[in-house]
Amino acid sequence: MSITASAFDLTNGAVVLRLICSLFFFPHLYFKIAGNPPPALDFFEKAGFKPPMLYLRVATVVEIVAALGLLLAIYTQWAALLAAAYLAVAAVGVCFFNRSLKWLWNLGGMEYCVFWAIACLVVAMLYWT
């Protein structure tokens, strides 16, 4: 397996969607590793993930694997499925965090996670061989 120039062809809509799905993970990764303690630790505590630091570390590893797999087009369909599953779990986590089924992302709801989970599923479908 090698990375080719076609993996970064910005005239191909599937490539653009794959890259966007990858790049949107990086600010979230920063949120998980910056600071002492990381700001995301509070989310894991309030959402009821126990022990929260373990789940924070697992989430960080999953995001790194998914983001790099999508970015570099390595096992793209599997990276996209991993990302979609991760985002689906994140949507459920948001519900536990809020103690309700909020939808709108700007009100703390799960809309953002669901949207990106679906986008990652589309990437998996486009790259399935």
CSV table of C-alpha atoms in Angstrom, one decimal, residues 91 94-95 98 100-116 118:
chain,number,residue,atom,x,y,z
A,91,ALA,CA,-23.6,11.2,20.2
A,94,VAL,CA,-23.5,13.8,24.6
A,95,CYS,CA,-27.0,12.6,25.6
A,98,ASN,CA,-26.8,16.6,28.9
A,100,SER,CA,-31.5,14.6,27.7
A,101,LEU,CA,-32.0,14.1,24.0
A,102,LYS,CA,-30.9,17.5,22.8
A,103,TRP,CA,-30.5,17.8,19.0
A,104,LEU,CA,-29.1,21.2,18.0
A,105,TRP,CA,-25.3,21.3,18.4
A,106,ASN,CA,-25.3,25.0,19.4
A,107,LEU,CA,-27.4,24.1,22.4
A,108,GLY,CA,-25.1,21.2,23.4
A,109,GLY,CA,-26.9,18.5,21.3
A,110,MET,CA,-25.8,15.6,19.3
A,111,GLU,CA,-26.5,17.0,15.8
A,112,TYR,CA,-22.7,17.6,15.1
A,113,CYS,CA,-21.8,14.0,16.0
A,114,VAL,CA,-24.6,12.5,14.0
A,115,PHE,CA,-23.8,14.6,10.9
A,116,TRP,CA,-20.2,13.6,11.0
A,118,ILE,CA,-23.1,10.0,8.5
